[in-house]
Short mmCIF file of C-alpha atoms and ligand atoms in Angstrom, two decimals:
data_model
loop_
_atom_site.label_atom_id
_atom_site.label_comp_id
_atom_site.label_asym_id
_atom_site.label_seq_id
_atom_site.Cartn_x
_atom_site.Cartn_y
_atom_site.Cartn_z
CA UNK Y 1 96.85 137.53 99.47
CA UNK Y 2 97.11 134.81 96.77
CA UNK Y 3 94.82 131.96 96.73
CA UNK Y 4 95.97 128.73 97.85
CA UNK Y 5 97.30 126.93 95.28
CA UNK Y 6 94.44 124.22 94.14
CA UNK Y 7 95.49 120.73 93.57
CA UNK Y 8 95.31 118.89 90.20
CA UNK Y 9 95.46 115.75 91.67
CA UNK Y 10 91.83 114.59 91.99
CA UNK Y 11 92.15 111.71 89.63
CA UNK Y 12 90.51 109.08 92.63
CA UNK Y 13 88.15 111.96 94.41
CA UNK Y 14 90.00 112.14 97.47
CA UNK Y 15 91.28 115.29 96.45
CA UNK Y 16 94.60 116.32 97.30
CA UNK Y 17 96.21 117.18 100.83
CA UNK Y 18 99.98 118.32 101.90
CA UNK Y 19 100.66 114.92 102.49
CA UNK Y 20 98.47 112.04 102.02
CA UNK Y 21 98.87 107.99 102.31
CA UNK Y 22 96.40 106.56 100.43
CA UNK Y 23 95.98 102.71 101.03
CA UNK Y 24 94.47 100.14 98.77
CA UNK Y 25 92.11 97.52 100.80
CA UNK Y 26 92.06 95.29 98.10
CA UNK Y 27 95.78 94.92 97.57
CA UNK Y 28 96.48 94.36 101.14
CA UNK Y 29 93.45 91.35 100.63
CA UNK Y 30 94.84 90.15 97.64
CA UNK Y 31 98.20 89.96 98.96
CA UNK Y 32 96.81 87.73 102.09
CA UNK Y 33 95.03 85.92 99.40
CA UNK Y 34 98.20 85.02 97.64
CA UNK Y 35 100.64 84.12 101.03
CA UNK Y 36 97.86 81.88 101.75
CA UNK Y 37 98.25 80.21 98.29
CA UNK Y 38 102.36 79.09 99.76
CA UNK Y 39 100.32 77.39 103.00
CA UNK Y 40 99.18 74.12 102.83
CA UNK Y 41 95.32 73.32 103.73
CA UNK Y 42 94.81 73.66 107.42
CA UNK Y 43 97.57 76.22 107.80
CA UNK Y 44 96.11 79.41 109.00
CA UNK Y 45 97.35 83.11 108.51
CA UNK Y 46 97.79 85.27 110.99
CA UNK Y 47 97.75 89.17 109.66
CA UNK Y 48 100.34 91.08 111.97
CA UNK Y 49 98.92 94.62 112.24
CA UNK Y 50 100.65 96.10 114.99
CA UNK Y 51 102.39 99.78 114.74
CA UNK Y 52 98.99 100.95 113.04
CA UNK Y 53 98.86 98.55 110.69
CA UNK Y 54 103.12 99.45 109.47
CA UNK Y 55 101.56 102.59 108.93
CA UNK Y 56 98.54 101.67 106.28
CA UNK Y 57 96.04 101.69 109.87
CA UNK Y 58 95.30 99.27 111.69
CA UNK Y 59 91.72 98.38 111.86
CA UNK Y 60 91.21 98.91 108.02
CA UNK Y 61 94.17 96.56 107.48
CA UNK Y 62 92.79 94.10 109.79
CA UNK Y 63 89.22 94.18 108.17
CA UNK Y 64 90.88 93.90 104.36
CA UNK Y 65 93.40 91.09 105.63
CA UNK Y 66 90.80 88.87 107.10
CA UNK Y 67 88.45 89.27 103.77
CA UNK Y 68 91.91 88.28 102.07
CA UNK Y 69 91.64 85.02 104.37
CA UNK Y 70 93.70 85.21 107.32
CA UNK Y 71 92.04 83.46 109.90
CA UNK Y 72 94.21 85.50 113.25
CA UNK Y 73 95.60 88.64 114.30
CA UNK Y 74 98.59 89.93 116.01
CA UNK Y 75 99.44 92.93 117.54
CA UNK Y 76 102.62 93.82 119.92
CA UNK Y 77 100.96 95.23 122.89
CA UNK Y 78 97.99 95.43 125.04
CA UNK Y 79 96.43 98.88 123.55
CA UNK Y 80 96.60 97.58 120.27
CA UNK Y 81 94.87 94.74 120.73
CA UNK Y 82 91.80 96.63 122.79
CA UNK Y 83 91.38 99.22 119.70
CA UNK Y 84 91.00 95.90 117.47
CA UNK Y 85 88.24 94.66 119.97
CA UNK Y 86 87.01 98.48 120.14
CA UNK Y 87 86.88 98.78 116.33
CA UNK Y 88 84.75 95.44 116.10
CA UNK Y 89 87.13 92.40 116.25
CA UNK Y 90 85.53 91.03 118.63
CA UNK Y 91 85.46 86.97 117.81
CA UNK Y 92 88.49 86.56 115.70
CA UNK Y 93 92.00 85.38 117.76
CA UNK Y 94 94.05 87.58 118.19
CA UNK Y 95 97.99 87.44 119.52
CA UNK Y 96 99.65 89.79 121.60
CA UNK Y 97 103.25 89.32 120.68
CA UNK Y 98 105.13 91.42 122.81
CA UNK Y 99 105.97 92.15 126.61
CA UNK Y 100 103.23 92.81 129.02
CA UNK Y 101 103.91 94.94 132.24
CA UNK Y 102 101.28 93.87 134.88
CA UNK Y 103 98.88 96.48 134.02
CA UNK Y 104 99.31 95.38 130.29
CA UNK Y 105 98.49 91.95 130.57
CA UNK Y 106 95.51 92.45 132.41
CA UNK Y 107 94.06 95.29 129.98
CA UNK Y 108 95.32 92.21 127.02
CA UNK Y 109 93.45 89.45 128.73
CA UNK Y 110 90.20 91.34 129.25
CA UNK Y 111 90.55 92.21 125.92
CA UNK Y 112 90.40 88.83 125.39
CA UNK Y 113 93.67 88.71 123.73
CA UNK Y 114 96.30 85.60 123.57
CA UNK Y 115 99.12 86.55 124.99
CA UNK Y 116 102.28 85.19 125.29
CA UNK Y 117 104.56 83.60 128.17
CA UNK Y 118 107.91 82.06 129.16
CA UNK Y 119 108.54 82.04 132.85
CA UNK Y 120 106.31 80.04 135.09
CA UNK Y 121 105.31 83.27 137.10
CA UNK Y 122 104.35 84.55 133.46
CA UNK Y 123 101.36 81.64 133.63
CA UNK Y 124 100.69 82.07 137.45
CA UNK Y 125 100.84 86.13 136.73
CA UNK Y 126 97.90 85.28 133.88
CA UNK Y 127 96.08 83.06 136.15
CA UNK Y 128 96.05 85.82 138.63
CA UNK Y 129 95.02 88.74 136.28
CA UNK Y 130 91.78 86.22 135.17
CA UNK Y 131 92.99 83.68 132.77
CA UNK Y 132 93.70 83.64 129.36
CA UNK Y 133 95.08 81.58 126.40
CA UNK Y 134 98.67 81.18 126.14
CA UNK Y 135 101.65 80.73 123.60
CA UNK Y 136 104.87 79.32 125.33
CA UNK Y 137 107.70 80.79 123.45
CA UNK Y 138 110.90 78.88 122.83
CA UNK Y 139 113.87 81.19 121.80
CA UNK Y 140 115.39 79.39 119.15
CA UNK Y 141 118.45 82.06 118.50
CA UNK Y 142 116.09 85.58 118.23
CA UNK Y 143 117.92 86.47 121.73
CA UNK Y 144 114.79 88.83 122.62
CA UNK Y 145 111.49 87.58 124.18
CA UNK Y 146 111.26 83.93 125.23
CA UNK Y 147 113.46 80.95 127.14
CA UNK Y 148 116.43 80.07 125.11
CA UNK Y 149 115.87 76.40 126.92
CA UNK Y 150 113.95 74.21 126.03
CA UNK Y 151 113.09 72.35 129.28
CA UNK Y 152 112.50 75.98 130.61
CA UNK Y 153 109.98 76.14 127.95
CA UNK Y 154 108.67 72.17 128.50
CA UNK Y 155 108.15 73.47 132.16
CA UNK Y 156 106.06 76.29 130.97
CA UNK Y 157 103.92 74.15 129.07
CA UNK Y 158 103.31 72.21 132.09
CA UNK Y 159 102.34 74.87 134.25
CA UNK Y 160 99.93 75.67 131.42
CA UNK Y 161 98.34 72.77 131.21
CA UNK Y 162 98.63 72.30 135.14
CA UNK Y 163 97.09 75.81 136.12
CA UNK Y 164 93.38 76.91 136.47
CA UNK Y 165 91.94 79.48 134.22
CA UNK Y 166 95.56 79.14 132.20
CA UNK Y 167 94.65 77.26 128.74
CA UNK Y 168 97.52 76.25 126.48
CA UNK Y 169 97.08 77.84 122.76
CA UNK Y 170 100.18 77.49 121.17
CA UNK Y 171 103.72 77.24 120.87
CA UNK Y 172 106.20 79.88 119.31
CA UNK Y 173 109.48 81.23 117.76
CA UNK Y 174 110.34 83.99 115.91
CA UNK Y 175 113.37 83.44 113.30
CA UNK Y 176 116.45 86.51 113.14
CA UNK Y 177 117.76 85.65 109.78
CA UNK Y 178 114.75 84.62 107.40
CA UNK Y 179 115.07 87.65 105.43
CA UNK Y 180 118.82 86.65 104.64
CA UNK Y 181 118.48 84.00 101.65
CA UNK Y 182 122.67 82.94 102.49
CA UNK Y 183 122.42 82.84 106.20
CA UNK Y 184 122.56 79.37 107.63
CA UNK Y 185 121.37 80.44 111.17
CA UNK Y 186 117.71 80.35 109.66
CA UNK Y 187 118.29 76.61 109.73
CA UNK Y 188 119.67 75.87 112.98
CA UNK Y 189 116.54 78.03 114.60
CA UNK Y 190 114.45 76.07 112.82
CA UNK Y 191 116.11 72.81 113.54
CA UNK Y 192 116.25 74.34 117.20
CA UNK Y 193 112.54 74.95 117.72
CA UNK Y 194 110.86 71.71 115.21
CA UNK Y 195 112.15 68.96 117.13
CA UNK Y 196 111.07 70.86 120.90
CA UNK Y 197 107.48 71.84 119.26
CA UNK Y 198 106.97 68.41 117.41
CA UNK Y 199 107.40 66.90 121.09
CA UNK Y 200 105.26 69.32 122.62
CA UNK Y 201 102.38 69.22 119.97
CA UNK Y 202 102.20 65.00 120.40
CA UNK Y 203 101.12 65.41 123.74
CA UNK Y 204 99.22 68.52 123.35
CA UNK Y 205 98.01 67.91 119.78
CA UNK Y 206 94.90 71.07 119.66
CA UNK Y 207 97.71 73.67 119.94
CA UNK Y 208 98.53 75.81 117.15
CA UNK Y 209 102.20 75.61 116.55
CA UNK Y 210 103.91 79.03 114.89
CA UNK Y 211 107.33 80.74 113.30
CA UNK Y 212 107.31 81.71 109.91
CA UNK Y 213 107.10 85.82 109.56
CA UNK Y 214 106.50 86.68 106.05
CA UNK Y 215 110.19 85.78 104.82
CA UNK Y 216 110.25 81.92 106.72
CA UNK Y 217 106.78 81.77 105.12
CA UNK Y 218 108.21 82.62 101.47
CA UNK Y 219 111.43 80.53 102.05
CA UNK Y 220 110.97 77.59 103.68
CA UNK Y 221 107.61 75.48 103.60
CA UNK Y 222 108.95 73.34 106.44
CA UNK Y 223 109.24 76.21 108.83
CA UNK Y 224 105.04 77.18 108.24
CA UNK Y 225 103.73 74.52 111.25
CA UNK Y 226 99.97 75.21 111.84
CA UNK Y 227 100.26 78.91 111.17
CA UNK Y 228 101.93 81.85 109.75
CA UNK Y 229 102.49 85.63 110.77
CA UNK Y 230 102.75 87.93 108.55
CA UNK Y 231 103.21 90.90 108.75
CA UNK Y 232 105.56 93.15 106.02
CA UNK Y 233 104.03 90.59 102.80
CA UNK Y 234 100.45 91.98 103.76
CA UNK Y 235 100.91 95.28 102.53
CA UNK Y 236 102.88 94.46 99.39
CA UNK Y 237 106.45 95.18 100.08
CA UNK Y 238 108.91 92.53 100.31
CA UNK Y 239 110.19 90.47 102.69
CA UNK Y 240 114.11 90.63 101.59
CA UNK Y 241 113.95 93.98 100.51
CA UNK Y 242 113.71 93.47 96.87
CA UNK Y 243 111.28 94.75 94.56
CA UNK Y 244 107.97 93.21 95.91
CA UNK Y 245 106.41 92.61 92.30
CA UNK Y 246 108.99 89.82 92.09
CA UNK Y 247 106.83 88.09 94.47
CA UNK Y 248 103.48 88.60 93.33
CA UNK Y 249 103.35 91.02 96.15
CA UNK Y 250 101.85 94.88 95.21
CA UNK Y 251 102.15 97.78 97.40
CA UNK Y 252 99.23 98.91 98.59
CA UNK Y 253 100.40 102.29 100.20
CA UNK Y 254 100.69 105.21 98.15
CA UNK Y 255 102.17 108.49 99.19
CA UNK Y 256 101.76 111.73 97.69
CA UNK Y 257 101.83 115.32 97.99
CA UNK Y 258 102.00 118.53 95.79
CA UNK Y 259 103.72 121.77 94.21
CA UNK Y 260 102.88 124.16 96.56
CA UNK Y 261 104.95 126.41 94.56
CA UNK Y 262 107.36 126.34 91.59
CA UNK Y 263 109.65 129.06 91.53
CA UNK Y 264 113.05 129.86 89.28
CA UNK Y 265 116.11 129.72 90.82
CA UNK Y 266 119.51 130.72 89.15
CA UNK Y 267 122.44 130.02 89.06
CA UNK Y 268 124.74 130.30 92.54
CA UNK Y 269 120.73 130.62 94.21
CA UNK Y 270 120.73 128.00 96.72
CA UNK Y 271 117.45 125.95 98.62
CA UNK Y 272 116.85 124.77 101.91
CA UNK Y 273 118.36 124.90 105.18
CA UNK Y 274 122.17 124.36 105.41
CA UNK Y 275 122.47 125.60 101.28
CA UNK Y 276 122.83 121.91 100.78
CA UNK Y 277 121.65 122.71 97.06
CA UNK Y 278 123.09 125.78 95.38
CA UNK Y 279 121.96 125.71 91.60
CA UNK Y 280 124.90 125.00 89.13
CA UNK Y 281 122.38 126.67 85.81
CA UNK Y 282 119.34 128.25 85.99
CA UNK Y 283 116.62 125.98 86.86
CA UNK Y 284 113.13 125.89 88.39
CA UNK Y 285 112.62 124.50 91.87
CA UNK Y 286 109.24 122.77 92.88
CA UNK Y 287 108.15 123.00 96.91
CA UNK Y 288 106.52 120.43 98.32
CA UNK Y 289 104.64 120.57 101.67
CA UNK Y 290 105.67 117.42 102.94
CA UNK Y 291 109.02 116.99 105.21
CA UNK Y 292 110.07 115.12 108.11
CA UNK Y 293 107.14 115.76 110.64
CA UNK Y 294 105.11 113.77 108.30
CA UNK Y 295 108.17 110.98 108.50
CA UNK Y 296 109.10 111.96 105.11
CA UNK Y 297 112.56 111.13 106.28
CA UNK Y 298 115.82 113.85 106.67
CA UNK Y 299 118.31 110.95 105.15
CA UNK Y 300 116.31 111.67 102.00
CA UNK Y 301 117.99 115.20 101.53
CA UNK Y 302 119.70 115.26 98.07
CA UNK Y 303 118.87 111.45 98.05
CA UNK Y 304 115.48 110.39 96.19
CA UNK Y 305 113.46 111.18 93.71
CA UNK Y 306 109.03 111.73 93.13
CA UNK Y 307 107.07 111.29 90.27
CA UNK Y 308 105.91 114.36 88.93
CA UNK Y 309 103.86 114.61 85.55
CA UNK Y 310 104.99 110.61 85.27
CA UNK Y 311 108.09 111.81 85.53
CA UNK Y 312 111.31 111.39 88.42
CA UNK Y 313 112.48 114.44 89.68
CA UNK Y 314 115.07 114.58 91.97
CA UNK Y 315 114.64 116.26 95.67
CA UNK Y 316 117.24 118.85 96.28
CA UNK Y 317 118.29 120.19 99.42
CA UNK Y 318 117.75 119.32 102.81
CA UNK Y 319 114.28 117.94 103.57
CA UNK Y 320 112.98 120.14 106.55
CA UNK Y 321 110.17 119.53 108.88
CA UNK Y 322 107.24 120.61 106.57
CA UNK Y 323 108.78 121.38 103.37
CA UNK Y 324 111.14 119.85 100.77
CA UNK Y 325 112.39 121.06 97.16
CA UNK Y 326 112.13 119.04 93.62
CA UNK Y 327 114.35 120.52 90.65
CA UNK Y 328 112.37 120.47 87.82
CA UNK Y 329 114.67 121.18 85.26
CA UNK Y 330 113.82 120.87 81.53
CA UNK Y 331 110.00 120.31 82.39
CA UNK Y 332 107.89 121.78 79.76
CA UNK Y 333 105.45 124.29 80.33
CA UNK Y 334 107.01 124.07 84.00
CA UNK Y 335 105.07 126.70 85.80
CA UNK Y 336 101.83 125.39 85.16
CA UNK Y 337 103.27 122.36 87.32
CA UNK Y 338 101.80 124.50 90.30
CA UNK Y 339 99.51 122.20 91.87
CA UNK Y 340 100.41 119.24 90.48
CA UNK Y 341 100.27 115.85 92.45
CA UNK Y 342 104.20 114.41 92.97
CA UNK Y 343 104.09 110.64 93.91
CA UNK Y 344 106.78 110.21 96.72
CA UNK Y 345 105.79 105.98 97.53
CA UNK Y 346 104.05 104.92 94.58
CA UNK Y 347 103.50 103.91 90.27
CA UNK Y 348 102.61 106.07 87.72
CA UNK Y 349 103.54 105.29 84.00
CA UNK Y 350 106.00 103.31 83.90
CA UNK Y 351 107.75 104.79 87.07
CA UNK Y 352 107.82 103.43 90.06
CA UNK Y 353 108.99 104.29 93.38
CA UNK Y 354 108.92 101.71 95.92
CA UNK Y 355 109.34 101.81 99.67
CA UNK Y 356 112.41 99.43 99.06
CA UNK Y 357 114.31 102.08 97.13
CA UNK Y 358 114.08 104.57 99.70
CA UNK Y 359 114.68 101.86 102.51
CA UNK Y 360 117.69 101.44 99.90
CA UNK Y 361 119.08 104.67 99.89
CA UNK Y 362 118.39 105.66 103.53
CA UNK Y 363 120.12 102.51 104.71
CA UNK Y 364 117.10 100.74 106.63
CA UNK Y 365 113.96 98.10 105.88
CA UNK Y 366 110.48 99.40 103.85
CA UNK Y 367 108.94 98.81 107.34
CA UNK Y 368 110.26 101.17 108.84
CA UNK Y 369 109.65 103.39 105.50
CA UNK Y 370 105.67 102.80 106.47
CA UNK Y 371 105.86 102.71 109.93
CA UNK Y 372 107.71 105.95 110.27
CA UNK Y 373 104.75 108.02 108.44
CA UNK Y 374 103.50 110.53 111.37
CA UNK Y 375 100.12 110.79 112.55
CA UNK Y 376 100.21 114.59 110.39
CA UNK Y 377 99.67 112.08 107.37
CA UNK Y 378 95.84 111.31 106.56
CA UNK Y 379 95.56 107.66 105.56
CA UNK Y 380 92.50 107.33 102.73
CA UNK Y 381 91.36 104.03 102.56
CA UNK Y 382 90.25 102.95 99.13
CA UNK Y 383 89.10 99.16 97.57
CA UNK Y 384 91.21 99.76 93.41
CA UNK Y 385 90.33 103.29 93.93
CA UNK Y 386 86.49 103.44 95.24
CA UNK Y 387 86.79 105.26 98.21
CA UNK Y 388 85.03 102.63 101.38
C1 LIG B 1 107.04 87.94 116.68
C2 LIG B 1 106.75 88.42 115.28
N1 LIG B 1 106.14 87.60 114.42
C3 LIG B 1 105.85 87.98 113.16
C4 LIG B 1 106.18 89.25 112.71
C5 LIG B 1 105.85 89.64 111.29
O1 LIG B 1 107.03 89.82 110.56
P1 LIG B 1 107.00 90.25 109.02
O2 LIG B 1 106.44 91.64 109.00
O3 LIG B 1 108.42 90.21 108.64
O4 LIG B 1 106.14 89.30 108.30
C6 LIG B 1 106.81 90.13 113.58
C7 LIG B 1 107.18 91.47 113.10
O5 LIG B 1 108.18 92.03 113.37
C8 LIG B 1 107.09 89.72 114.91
O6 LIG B 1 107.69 90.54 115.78
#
């Protein structure tokens, strides 16, 4: 049997896996470092690390965002939030964003998480799972969590203030249309929830009032309050989907795999399931053993290119579960390319391939290009490349 093919790709001694997300520390710091130079003193940042950290995991991203300066976390649910306390968080605030079942919000509040509420049986329901901090959430046009009125929410407050064990932490919205420069609704939510918080922060004025996600905290300096949450900006990809050096902002996931194998195929020779590449020359295919079960995404097939040798090459065929096929056409010396590293989300040279592009071309947002990465993917934490 042939030996496995050994990996050239060993340039930051992690050495070189099927698939492998390697995530920079100090970019997601340095990004946290530079939404908190758009805040004005006082504001706080709150790092949104929920869905394993959008993919680049959760506690390391938590750990590099609070050296960056954020001052909170958030999470969406209640097992989130106990892995942060698990993992060592155990003094900084932390938000639970999302819906709590019963069982939820008890597991959130013994966690000692903040959670939040919009129904007066949501405050009595915290009272009676032990008490807790809450935020009172106004929905100012999101039309998903929250009371679209705002003497529904006034009402909540009260009972907050009003109930044992219940303490009032802050108020909240959370904006549909932020990322959407043109959109006027941005404007009217914010218009919506100012005038309703500014009332509720003169009586109550120790509450931390909150809106912006990364995009209201890039566009609109009015619509920051006491504190941000951020989220997508953290890990260096952009908040409107553009390229995120535009912003100051730099990626700090990388994804990569390897040539398994590099292998000619002629003319009329096809690759993949489906023949959804059949050569029109002679060429030379590279295999790489990376595919959708690592959430290297089917909507790629025929439809994105990696970095090879500094070089885009352009997948071909249908990407399968574990596998996926690179034409490597005109490469020199192309069968030594066995074992070479292929950047799929990632810089080298002058080439870059962001998680924008293929959020471009599949149709979707760069979160969901990060958050989609499987479990099969090992995440490498590094600080510029020294492995922590
Ligand atoms: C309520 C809430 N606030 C803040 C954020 C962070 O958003 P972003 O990642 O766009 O900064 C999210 C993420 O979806 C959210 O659901």
């Amino acid at each position: 049997m042939e030996a496995a093919p050994v990996a050239k790709d060993l340039e930051a001694g992690m050495g070189t896996r099927r698939a492998l997300a390697r995530v920079n520390l100090a970019a997601i710091g340095r990004n946290c470092a530079r939404m908190l130079t758009e805040l004005e003193p006082g504001c706080e940042l709150c790092a949104v690390v929920k869905a394993d950290g959008y993919g680049h995991g959760a506690t390391a991203s938590a750990r590099a965002a609070l050296d960056g300066g954020a001052s909170w976390l958030a999470v969406a649910g209640a097992r989130e939030a106990v892995e942060l306390r698990r993992a060592g968080f155990e003094n900084v605030r932390l938000l639970v964003m999302g819906a709590l079942s019963p069982v939820e919000l008890r597991e959130a509040l013994q966690a000692g998480a903040e959670v939040v509420v919009w129904r007066e049986q949501d405050v009595r329901a915290v009272a009676s799972a032990g008490g807790g901090r809450v935020h009172v959430k106004l929905d100012s046009g999101m039309g998903r969590l929250g009371t679209r009125d705002p003497e529904q929410a006034s009402r909540v407050v009260a009972t907050a203030v009003d109930t044992p064990g219940v303490d009032l932490a802050g108020v909240m919205t959370h904006f549909a249309t932020a990322d959407d420069r043109e959109d006027p609704f941005f404007a009217r939510q914010l218009e919506a929830f100012s005038g309703w918080a500014a009332r509720v922060k003169a009586a109550h004025p120790r509450i931390v009032v909150h809106a912006a996600n990364s995009a209201a905290t890039l566009r609109d300096k009015s619509a920051h309050f006491d504190m941000v949450r951020c989220g997508i900006a953290a890990y260096g990809m952009d908040p409107f989907g553009l390229d995120p050096i535009e912003r100051r902002l730099e990626p700090a996931l990388e994804l990569s795999s390897y040539l398994a194998e590099v292998k000619d195929c002629a003319s009329g020779e096809s690759a993949g399931y489906g023949r959804r590449f059949v050569a029109a020359r002679d060429t030379v295919l590279g295999v790489l053993p990376i595919g959708y079960g690592d959430g290297w995404r089917r909507a790629l097939s025929n439809n994105a290119d990696v970095l090879i040798a500094g070089q885009r090459r352009p997948i071909v065929g249908t990407v399968s579960m574990d596998n996926m096929t690179v034409d490597l056409d005109g490469a020199a010396d192309v069968h030594a390319l066995r074992g070479e590293a292929a950047v799929l989300i990632g810089a080298r040279g002058k080439q870059r391939i962001t998680a924008e592009e293929l959020a471009r071309r599949m149709d979707t947002i760069n979160y969901e290009v990060t958050c989609g990465l499987t479990a099969r993917v090992p995440r490498v934490h590094h600080r510029d490349g020294d492995l922590v």
